[in-house]
Each structure stands twice: as C-alpha cells, then as structure tokens.
GROMACS .gro file of N, CA and C in nm:
model
  438
    1MET      N    1   0.728  -2.223  -0.366
    1MET     CA    2   0.654  -2.100  -0.378
    1MET      C    3   0.531  -2.107  -0.286
    2ALA      N    4   0.513  -2.002  -0.206
    2ALA     CA    5   0.402  -1.996  -0.111
    2ALA      C    6   0.269  -1.977  -0.183
    3LYS      N    7   0.165  -2.043  -0.130
    3LYS     CA    8   0.030  -2.030  -0.187
    3LYS      C    9  -0.069  -2.008  -0.073
    4LEU      N   10  -0.181  -1.948  -0.110
    4LEU     CA   11  -0.289  -1.932  -0.012
    4LEU      C   12  -0.414  -1.997  -0.067
    5MET      N   13  -0.495  -2.051   0.023
    5MET     CA   14  -0.620  -2.115  -0.013
    5MET      C   15  -0.734  -2.015   0.009
    6LEU      N   16  -0.809  -1.989  -0.097
    6LEU     CA   17  -0.927  -1.903  -0.092
    6LEU      C   18  -1.046  -1.997  -0.095
    7HIS      N   19  -1.123  -2.001   0.015
    7HIS     CA   20  -1.230  -2.100   0.024
    7HIS      C   21  -1.346  -2.048   0.108
    8GLY      N   22  -1.454  -2.125   0.111
    8GLY     CA   23  -1.573  -2.087   0.187
    8GLY      C   24  -1.693  -2.082   0.095
    9ASP      N   25  -1.781  -1.985   0.119
    9ASP     CA   26  -1.904  -1.968   0.041
    9ASP      C   27  -1.873  -1.895  -0.090
   10LEU      N   28  -1.801  -1.965  -0.179
   10LEU     CA   29  -1.755  -1.908  -0.305
   10LEU      C   30  -1.787  -2.003  -0.419
   11ASP      N   31  -1.822  -1.948  -0.534
   11ASP     CA   32  -1.846  -2.031  -0.652
   11ASP      C   33  -1.717  -2.089  -0.709
   12ARG      N   34  -1.607  -2.013  -0.694
   12ARG     CA   35  -1.479  -2.054  -0.752
   12ARG      C   36  -1.366  -2.045  -0.650
   13PRO      N   37  -1.363  -2.136  -0.553
   13PRO     CA   38  -1.250  -2.135  -0.459
   13PRO      C   39  -1.121  -2.155  -0.537
   14ALA      N   40  -1.008  -2.117  -0.478
   14ALA     CA   41  -0.883  -2.122  -0.553
   14ALA      C   42  -0.763  -2.141  -0.460
   15LEU      N   43  -0.656  -2.189  -0.518
   15LEU     CA   44  -0.525  -2.195  -0.454
   15LEU      C   45  -0.439  -2.095  -0.530
   16LEU      N   46  -0.396  -1.987  -0.464
   16LEU     CA   47  -0.331  -1.875  -0.532
   16LEU      C   48  -0.189  -1.852  -0.484
   17SER      N   49  -0.099  -1.831  -0.578
   17SER     CA   50   0.039  -1.792  -0.544
   17SER      C   51   0.047  -1.640  -0.545
   18VAL      N   52   0.158  -1.587  -0.497
   18VAL     CA   53   0.180  -1.443  -0.503
   18VAL      C   54   0.181  -1.398  -0.649
   19ALA      N   55   0.239  -1.477  -0.737
   19ALA     CA   56   0.240  -1.444  -0.881
   19ALA      C   57   0.098  -1.436  -0.936
   20ASP      N   58   0.008  -1.526  -0.892
   20ASP     CA   59  -0.132  -1.519  -0.934
   20ASP      C   60  -0.195  -1.388  -0.888
   21LEU      N   61  -0.166  -1.348  -0.764
   21LEU     CA   62  -0.221  -1.223  -0.711
   21LEU      C   63  -0.167  -1.103  -0.789
   22ARG      N   64  -0.046  -1.113  -0.834
   22ARG     CA   65   0.016  -1.003  -0.908
   22ARG      C   66  -0.051  -0.982  -1.044
   23ASP      N   67  -0.125  -1.083  -1.091
   23ASP     CA   68  -0.199  -1.069  -1.218
   23ASP      C   69  -0.316  -0.971  -1.204
   24GLY      N   70  -0.362  -0.948  -1.082
   24GLY     CA   71  -0.472  -0.855  -1.059
   24GLY      C   72  -0.422  -0.711  -1.057
   25GLU      N   73  -0.516  -0.617  -1.056
   25GLU     CA   74  -0.480  -0.475  -1.050
   25GLU      C   75  -0.406  -0.446  -0.920
   26GLN      N   76  -0.287  -0.391  -0.931
   26GLN     CA   77  -0.204  -0.364  -0.814
   26GLN      C   78  -0.231  -0.225  -0.758
   27HIS      N   79  -0.230  -0.216  -0.627
   27HIS     CA   80  -0.250  -0.091  -0.554
   27HIS      C   81  -0.130  -0.072  -0.461
   28ARG      N   82  -0.106   0.052  -0.424
   28ARG     CA   83   0.008   0.085  -0.339
   28ARG      C   84  -0.042   0.149  -0.211
   29ALA      N   85   0.016   0.111  -0.099
   29ALA     CA   86  -0.021   0.170   0.030
   29ALA      C   87   0.105   0.198   0.110
   30GLU      N   88   0.120   0.324   0.151
   30GLU     CA   89   0.227   0.360   0.244
   30GLU      C   90   0.165   0.352   0.382
   31ALA      N   91   0.220   0.266   0.465
   31ALA     CA   92   0.157   0.239   0.594
   31ALA      C   93   0.253   0.268   0.709
   32VAL      N   94   0.195   0.323   0.814
   32VAL     CA   95   0.267   0.345   0.939
   32VAL      C   96   0.180   0.282   1.047
   33PHE      N   97   0.239   0.191   1.124
   33PHE     CA   98   0.162   0.126   1.230
   33PHE      C   99   0.255   0.090   1.345
   34ASP      N  100   0.196   0.074   1.462
   34ASP     CA  101   0.271   0.035   1.581
   34ASP      C  102   0.274  -0.117   1.592
   35CYS      N  103   0.393  -0.170   1.604
   35CYS     CA  104   0.413  -0.314   1.622
   35CYS      C  105   0.455  -0.337   1.767
   36ALA      N  106   0.387  -0.427   1.837
   36ALA     CA  107   0.418  -0.454   1.977
   36ALA      C  108   0.561  -0.503   1.996
   37THR      N  109   0.614  -0.575   1.897
   37THR     CA  110   0.748  -0.632   1.908
   37THR      C  111   0.857  -0.534   1.866
   38TYR      N  112   0.834  -0.462   1.754
   38TYR     CA  113   0.941  -0.380   1.694
   38TYR      C  114   0.916  -0.230   1.698
   39GLY      N  115   0.806  -0.186   1.757
   39GLY     CA  116   0.777  -0.043   1.763
   39GLY      C  117   0.718   0.008   1.633
   40PRO      N  118   0.727   0.140   1.611
   40PRO     CA  119   0.668   0.199   1.490
   40PRO      C  120   0.731   0.141   1.363
   41GLN      N  121   0.645   0.109   1.266
   41GLN     CA  122   0.688   0.053   1.138
   41GLN      C  123   0.642   0.144   1.025
   42HIS      N  124   0.730   0.166   0.929
   42HIS     CA  125   0.700   0.245   0.810
   42HIS      C  126   0.732   0.157   0.691
   43HIS      N  127   0.630   0.124   0.610
   43HIS     CA  128   0.650   0.035   0.496
   43HIS      C  129   0.566   0.080   0.377
   44VAL      N  130   0.611   0.037   0.259
   44VAL     CA  131   0.534   0.057   0.136
   44VAL      C  132   0.496  -0.081   0.086
   45PHE      N  133   0.366  -0.103   0.072
   45PHE     CA  134   0.313  -0.231   0.026
   45PHE      C  135   0.251  -0.213  -0.112
   46GLU      N  136   0.262  -0.315  -0.194
   46GLU     CA  137   0.193  -0.319  -0.323
   46GLU      C  138   0.121  -0.452  -0.330
   47GLY      N  139  -0.001  -0.449  -0.382
   47GLY     CA  140  -0.076  -0.573  -0.393
   47GLY      C  141  -0.216  -0.550  -0.447
   48VAL      N  142  -0.293  -0.655  -0.442
   48VAL     CA  143  -0.429  -0.655  -0.494
   48VAL      C  144  -0.526  -0.632  -0.377
   49LEU      N  145  -0.637  -0.566  -0.406
   49LEU     CA  146  -0.739  -0.546  -0.303
   49LEU      C  147  -0.802  -0.680  -0.267
   50LEU      N  148  -0.816  -0.705  -0.138
   50LEU     CA  149  -0.877  -0.830  -0.092
   50LEU      C  150  -1.019  -0.842  -0.146
   51ARG      N  151  -1.093  -0.732  -0.153
   51ARG     CA  152  -1.230  -0.740  -0.205
   51ARG      C  153  -1.232  -0.786  -0.350
   52ASP      N  154  -1.131  -0.746  -0.430
   52ASP     CA  155  -1.126  -0.789  -0.569
   52ASP      C  156  -1.098  -0.939  -0.580
   53VAL      N  157  -1.013  -0.990  -0.491
   53VAL     CA  158  -0.983  -1.134  -0.492
   53VAL      C  159  -1.108  -1.213  -0.457
   54VAL      N  160  -1.181  -1.169  -0.355
   54VAL     CA  161  -1.303  -1.239  -0.315
   54VAL      C  162  -1.409  -1.227  -0.424
   55THR      N  163  -1.424  -1.110  -0.482
   55THR     CA  164  -1.523  -1.090  -0.588
   55THR      C  165  -1.494  -1.181  -0.708
   56SER      N  166  -1.368  -1.197  -0.743
   56SER     CA  167  -1.333  -1.282  -0.857
   56SER      C  168  -1.364  -1.429  -0.830
   57ALA      N  169  -1.377  -1.467  -0.703
   57ALA     CA  170  -1.407  -1.605  -0.667
   57ALA      C  171  -1.557  -1.633  -0.659
   58GLY      N  172  -1.640  -1.532  -0.684
   58GLY     CA  173  -1.785  -1.552  -0.686
   58GLY      C  174  -1.845  -1.571  -0.549
   59PRO      N  175  -1.847  -1.466  -0.466
   59PRO     CA  176  -1.905  -1.478  -0.333
   59PRO      C  177  -2.053  -1.513  -0.339
   60ALA      N  178  -2.097  -1.595  -0.246
   60ALA     CA  179  -2.234  -1.647  -0.245
   60ALA      C  180  -2.330  -1.551  -0.175
   61PHE      N  181  -2.346  -1.433  -0.232
   61PHE     CA  182  -2.447  -1.340  -0.183
   61PHE      C  183  -2.505  -1.266  -0.301
   62ASP      N  184  -2.618  -1.202  -0.280
   62ASP     CA  185  -2.682  -1.123  -0.383
   62ASP      C  186  -2.621  -0.983  -0.378
   63ALA      N  187  -2.533  -0.952  -0.473
   63ALA     CA  188  -2.459  -0.826  -0.475
   63ALA      C  189  -2.551  -0.703  -0.481
   64ARG      N  190  -2.673  -0.720  -0.530
   64ARG     CA  191  -2.766  -0.608  -0.538
   64ARG      C  192  -2.829  -0.573  -0.404
   65ARG      N  193  -2.824  -0.667  -0.310
   65ARG     CA  194  -2.888  -0.646  -0.179
   65ARG      C  195  -2.782  -0.613  -0.075
   66ARG      N  196  -2.780  -0.488  -0.030
   66ARG     CA  197  -2.679  -0.444   0.066
   66ARG      C  198  -2.681  -0.526   0.194
   67LYS      N  199  -2.798  -0.553   0.246
   67LYS     CA  200  -2.804  -0.628   0.372
   67LYS      C  201  -2.750  -0.769   0.355
   68ASP      N  202  -2.767  -0.827   0.239
   68ASP     CA  203  -2.711  -0.961   0.216
   68ASP      C  204  -2.559  -0.955   0.216
   69ARG      N  205  -2.502  -0.854   0.151
   69ARG     CA  206  -2.356  -0.839   0.147
   69ARG      C  207  -2.298  -0.814   0.286
   70SER      N  208  -2.371  -0.742   0.370
   70SER     CA  209  -2.316  -0.700   0.499
   70SER      C  210  -2.310  -0.810   0.605
   71ARG      N  211  -2.366  -0.928   0.578
   71ARG     CA  212  -2.365  -1.034   0.678
   71ARG      C  213  -2.246  -1.128   0.666
   72PHE      N  214  -2.158  -1.104   0.570
   72PHE     CA  215  -2.044  -1.192   0.546
   72PHE      C  216  -1.917  -1.139   0.612
   73LEU      N  217  -1.828  -1.230   0.640
   73LEU     CA  218  -1.698  -1.195   0.697
   73LEU      C  219  -1.591  -1.281   0.635
   74LEU      N  220  -1.467  -1.246   0.665
   74LEU     CA  221  -1.352  -1.321   0.616
   74LEU      C  222  -1.269  -1.361   0.737
   75ALA      N  223  -1.204  -1.474   0.728
   75ALA     CA  224  -1.107  -1.515   0.829
   75ALA      C  225  -0.977  -1.537   0.754
   76VAL      N  226  -0.874  -1.465   0.796
   76VAL     CA  227  -0.744  -1.472   0.731
   76VAL      C  228  -0.644  -1.532   0.829
   77SER      N  229  -0.572  -1.634   0.783
   77SER     CA  230  -0.471  -1.701   0.865
   77SER      C  231  -0.337  -1.692   0.796
   78GLY      N  232  -0.232  -1.683   0.877
   78GLY     CA  233  -0.098  -1.673   0.820
   78GLY      C  234  -0.001  -1.773   0.878
   79GLY      N  235   0.103  -1.795   0.803
   79GLY     CA  236   0.210  -1.883   0.847
   79GLY      C  237   0.284  -1.828   0.967
   80ASP      N  238   0.262  -1.700   0.999
   80ASP     CA  239   0.324  -1.640   1.116
   80ASP      C  240   0.245  -1.669   1.244
   81GLY      N  241   0.137  -1.747   1.233
   81GLY     CA  242   0.055  -1.781   1.349
   81GLY      C  243  -0.052  -1.678   1.381
   82HIS      N  244  -0.062  -1.573   1.305
   82HIS     CA  245  -0.163  -1.470   1.329
   82HIS      C  246  -0.288  -1.498   1.247
   83HIS      N  247  -0.401  -1.449   1.300
   83HIS     CA  248  -0.531  -1.464   1.236
   83HIS      C  249  -0.608  -1.334   1.259
   84THR      N  250  -0.697  -1.303   1.167
   84THR     CA  251  -0.786  -1.188   1.187
   84THR      C  252  -0.917  -1.215   1.114
   85VAL      N  253  -1.023  -1.145   1.155
   85VAL     CA  254  -1.156  -1.168   1.099
   85VAL      C  255  -1.219  -1.033   1.062
   86PRO      N  256  -1.186  -0.981   0.943
   86PRO     CA  257  -1.251  -0.857   0.900
   86PRO      C  258  -1.391  -0.885   0.844
   87ALA      N  259  -1.479  -0.789   0.861
   87ALA     CA  260  -1.613  -0.799   0.802
   87ALA      C  261  -1.606  -0.767   0.654
   88ARG      N  262  -1.685  -0.835   0.574
   88ARG     CA  263  -1.691  -0.808   0.430
   88ARG      C  264  -1.733  -0.664   0.406
   89ALA      N  265  -1.825  -0.612   0.488
   89ALA     CA  266  -1.873  -0.475   0.471
   89ALA      C  267  -1.761  -0.374   0.491
   90GLU      N  268  -1.663  -0.405   0.571
   90GLU     CA  269  -1.549  -0.316   0.591
   90GLU      C  270  -1.477  -0.288   0.458
   91LEU      N  271  -1.475  -0.388   0.369
   91LEU     CA  272  -1.406  -0.376   0.241
   91LEU      C  273  -1.495  -0.320   0.131
   92ASP      N  274  -1.625  -0.336   0.145
   92ASP     CA  275  -1.723  -0.301   0.041
   92ASP      C  276  -1.726  -0.150   0.018
   93ALA      N  277  -1.727  -0.111  -0.109
   93ALA     CA  278  -1.728   0.031  -0.146
   93ALA      C  279  -1.851   0.104  -0.092
   94ASP      N  280  -1.963   0.033  -0.070
   94ASP     CA  281  -2.085   0.096  -0.017
   94ASP      C  282  -2.085   0.107   0.135
   95PHE      N  283  -1.988   0.049   0.201
   95PHE     CA  284  -1.981   0.052   0.347
   95PHE      C  285  -1.849   0.116   0.390
   96GLY      N  286  -1.754   0.038   0.438
   96GLY     CA  287  -1.628   0.092   0.488
   96GLY      C  288  -1.529   0.135   0.381
   97ASP      N  289  -1.535   0.073   0.266
   97ASP     CA  290  -1.447   0.105   0.153
   97ASP      C  291  -1.299   0.106   0.193
   98SER      N  292  -1.261   0.016   0.282
   98SER     CA  293  -1.122   0.009   0.328
   98SER      C  294  -1.036  -0.064   0.225
   99PRO      N  295  -0.925  -0.004   0.184
   99PRO     CA  296  -0.839  -0.064   0.081
   99PRO      C  297  -0.746  -0.171   0.139
  100VAL      N  298  -0.804  -0.276   0.192
  100VAL     CA  299  -0.727  -0.386   0.250
  100VAL      C  300  -0.660  -0.463   0.137
  101LEU      N  301  -0.530  -0.484   0.151
  101LEU     CA  302  -0.451  -0.549   0.045
  101LEU      C  303  -0.406  -0.689   0.082
  102LEU      N  304  -0.391  -0.770  -0.020
  102LEU     CA  305  -0.307  -0.889  -0.012
  102LEU      C  306  -0.180  -0.846  -0.084
  103ALA      N  307  -0.080  -0.808  -0.006
  103ALA     CA  308   0.043  -0.751  -0.062
  103ALA      C  309   0.126  -0.857  -0.131
  104THR      N  310   0.179  -0.818  -0.246
  104THR     CA  311   0.269  -0.904  -0.323
  104THR      C  312   0.412  -0.852  -0.318
  105ARG      N  313   0.426  -0.728  -0.271
  105ARG     CA  314   0.558  -0.666  -0.256
  105ARG      C  315   0.562  -0.585  -0.127
  106LEU      N  316   0.675  -0.587  -0.059
  106LEU     CA  317   0.697  -0.511   0.064
  106LEU      C  318   0.826  -0.433   0.046
  107ASP      N  319   0.816  -0.301   0.053
  107ASP     CA  320   0.933  -0.214   0.037
  107ASP      C  321   1.015  -0.249  -0.087
  108GLY      N  322   0.943  -0.274  -0.197
  108GLY     CA  323   1.007  -0.302  -0.325
  108GLY      C  324   1.054  -0.445  -0.345
  109GLN      N  325   1.036  -0.530  -0.245
  109GLN     CA  326   1.080  -0.669  -0.254
  109GLN      C  327   0.961  -0.762  -0.278
  110ASP      N  328   0.974  -0.852  -0.375
  110ASP     CA  329   0.868  -0.949  -0.402
  110ASP      C  330   0.851  -1.043  -0.284
  111LEU      N  331   0.726  -1.083  -0.259
  111LEU     CA  332   0.694  -1.173  -0.148
  111LEU      C  333   0.666  -1.316  -0.197
  112ASP      N  334   0.712  -1.350  -0.317
  112ASP     CA  335   0.683  -1.481  -0.374
  112ASP      C  336   0.725  -1.595  -0.282
  113ALA      N  337   0.842  -1.590  -0.224
  113ALA     CA  338   0.892  -1.699  -0.141
  113ALA      C  339   0.822  -1.705  -0.005
  114SER      N  340   0.800  -1.589   0.057
  114SER     CA  341   0.743  -1.588   0.192
  114SER      C  342   0.591  -1.593   0.192
  115GLY      N  343   0.527  -1.546   0.086
  115GLY     CA  344   0.381  -1.546   0.079
  115GLY      C  345   0.324  -1.406   0.095
  116ALA      N  346   0.201  -1.392   0.049
  116ALA     CA  347   0.131  -1.263   0.055
  116ALA      C  348   0.113  -1.217   0.199
  117GLN      N  349   0.098  -1.087   0.215
  117GLN     CA  350   0.075  -1.029   0.347
  117GLN      C  351  -0.054  -0.950   0.346
  118LEU      N  352  -0.138  -0.972   0.448
  118LEU     CA  353  -0.259  -0.892   0.464
  118LEU      C  354  -0.219  -0.757   0.520
  119VAL      N  355  -0.267  -0.650   0.457
  119VAL     CA  356  -0.231  -0.515   0.496
  119VAL      C  357  -0.359  -0.435   0.516
  120VAL      N  358  -0.375  -0.374   0.633
  120VAL     CA  359  -0.491  -0.291   0.664
  120VAL      C  360  -0.439  -0.150   0.688
  121PRO      N  361  -0.422  -0.071   0.581
  121PRO     CA  362  -0.355   0.059   0.592
  121PRO      C  363  -0.417   0.156   0.691
  122SER      N  364  -0.546   0.143   0.718
  122SER     CA  365  -0.611   0.236   0.811
  122SER      C  366  -0.585   0.204   0.957
  123ASP      N  367  -0.531   0.087   0.987
  123ASP     CA  368  -0.506   0.048   1.126
  123ASP      C  369  -0.381   0.118   1.181
  124ARG      N  370  -0.390   0.173   1.301
  124ARG     CA  371  -0.274   0.232   1.368
  124ARG      C  372  -0.190   0.126   1.437
  125CYS      N  373  -0.253   0.013   1.466
  125CYS     CA  374  -0.186  -0.099   1.532
  125CYS      C  375  -0.164  -0.207   1.427
  126GLY      N  376  -0.052  -0.274   1.431
  126GLY     CA  377  -0.020  -0.375   1.331
  126GLY      C  378  -0.079  -0.512   1.357
  127ALA      N  379  -0.169  -0.525   1.452
  127ALA     CA  380  -0.221  -0.657   1.491
  127ALA      C  381  -0.296  -0.728   1.380
  128ARG      N  382  -0.357  -0.655   1.286
  128ARG     CA  383  -0.430  -0.722   1.177
  128ARG      C  384  -0.345  -0.739   1.051
  129TYR      N  385  -0.218  -0.707   1.059
  129TYR     CA  386  -0.126  -0.736   0.949
  129TYR      C  387  -0.086  -0.881   0.965
  130VAL      N  388  -0.117  -0.964   0.867
  130VAL     CA  389  -0.090  -1.108   0.875
  130VAL      C  390   0.012  -1.143   0.768
  131SER      N  391   0.125  -1.198   0.809
  131SER     CA  392   0.230  -1.236   0.715
  131SER      C  393   0.212  -1.379   0.667
  132ALA      N  394   0.265  -1.407   0.548
  132ALA     CA  395   0.263  -1.541   0.490
  132ALA      C  396   0.121  -1.599   0.493
  133VAL      N  397   0.026  -1.527   0.433
  133VAL     CA  398  -0.115  -1.569   0.435
  133VAL      C  399  -0.129  -1.708   0.374
  134THR      N  400  -0.194  -1.797   0.449
  134THR     CA  401  -0.214  -1.935   0.404
  134THR      C  402  -0.360  -1.963   0.368
  135HIS      N  403  -0.454  -1.895   0.435
  135HIS     CA  404  -0.597  -1.917   0.412
  135HIS      C  405  -0.672  -1.786   0.416
  136VAL      N  406  -0.768  -1.772   0.324
  136VAL     CA  407  -0.869  -1.668   0.330
  136VAL      C  408  -1.001  -1.741   0.317
  137TRP      N  409  -1.077  -1.743   0.425
  137TRP     CA  410  -1.208  -1.806   0.427
  137TRP      C  411  -1.313  -1.696   0.419
  138PHE      N  412  -1.417  -1.718   0.337
  138PHE     CA  413  -1.526  -1.623   0.320
  138PHE      C  414  -1.656  -1.692   0.352
  139GLY      N  415  -1.738  -1.631   0.436
  139GLY     CA  416  -1.867  -1.691   0.467
  139GLY      C  417  -1.945  -1.608   0.566
  140SER      N  418  -2.057  -1.662   0.609
  140SER     CA  419  -2.140  -1.594   0.709
  140SER      C  420  -2.165  -1.692   0.823
  141LEU      N  421  -2.193  -1.635   0.936
  141LEU     CA  422  -2.228  -1.717   1.052
  141LEU      C  423  -2.378  -1.729   1.060
  142ALA      N  424  -2.425  -1.847   1.082
  142ALA     CA  425  -2.569  -1.870   1.094
  142ALA      C  426  -2.615  -1.825   1.234
  143ALA      N  427  -2.734  -1.771   1.239
  143ALA     CA  428  -2.790  -1.733   1.368
  143ALA      C  429  -2.821  -1.860   1.447
  144PRO      N  430  -2.799  -1.858   1.579
  144PRO     CA  431  -2.828  -1.977   1.658
  144PRO      C  432  -2.979  -2.006   1.660
  145ALA      N  433  -3.010  -2.134   1.659
  145ALA     CA  434  -3.150  -2.176   1.664
  145ALA      C  435  -3.204  -2.149   1.805
  146LEU      N  436  -3.323  -2.096   1.810
  146LEU     CA  437  -3.385  -2.067   1.941
  146LEU      C  438  -3.479  -2.178   1.981
   0.00000   0.00000   0.00000
C-alpha cells in the first residue's frame, strides 16, 4: 500500500496511506486540463483538501497572523518523478482559497495501490498534477543573510 510522508515545520508529521486520507472530509472536483503527453484530460477526482491535511499536522505558524501564514510553502513530490511547490497562501481561505486535493479516487477508482494524486482543479495545464505522491513538505524559506 502506497504511503506519503508529511513532514517539515509541523508539530505532528505523519506517514499517511490513501486509506488514512479517506478518513478526512472528502471533496469532489471535475477537472479538465491539458496534458503535454496525452492532450486534453477530463477526470473526476475525490479526496481531502491539502490545506486540511497540513492543518491537522499542526503547521508551525501563528494562524491569527495573516502575514505569518503567507510566508509558508509546500513541496510535493511524486513517484511519477514530478514535483511542484505551491504557496500555502494559495490554499488558505483568506488568500487564494484554491481547493487543491490529495485525491484518493480517480474516475471512481480507489488510488490505494498507486498512491494519492495532487490535483489543482483551477490549473488549465496538468503540470502541477502529481501522481503517486510520496512527500509533502511544509515550511518557509529563510531570508538570506546580508
């Protein structure tokens, strides 16, 4: 069974299976995106919001301070060799409010064996869709010393 590692600046890092993700509130997204390899893709994804997964792990920021929340980012890696780096603010309800999913089902099929898929429904290009997610890192970059 495929698992993903949730780690970084979190109080409760975790190793999560697709079944673990399915325990969270599930959302549905009908997505259409252009794939460089296969052309236009039409899929229905079901899964948990990435922001909910990160929130449940205790992100190391002051949730009351918007500027503190906006300096964090995520790095998502997949077994398909793809990686992407969305900003935490993109997912935050006070900023971008993007319903980015860690999908547990694709077109009605469970993803338990292959692993969760990162889904960015607002993207017209499929480049940030990451299959077989292996790592979700959460943190901030320090400013360079002058």
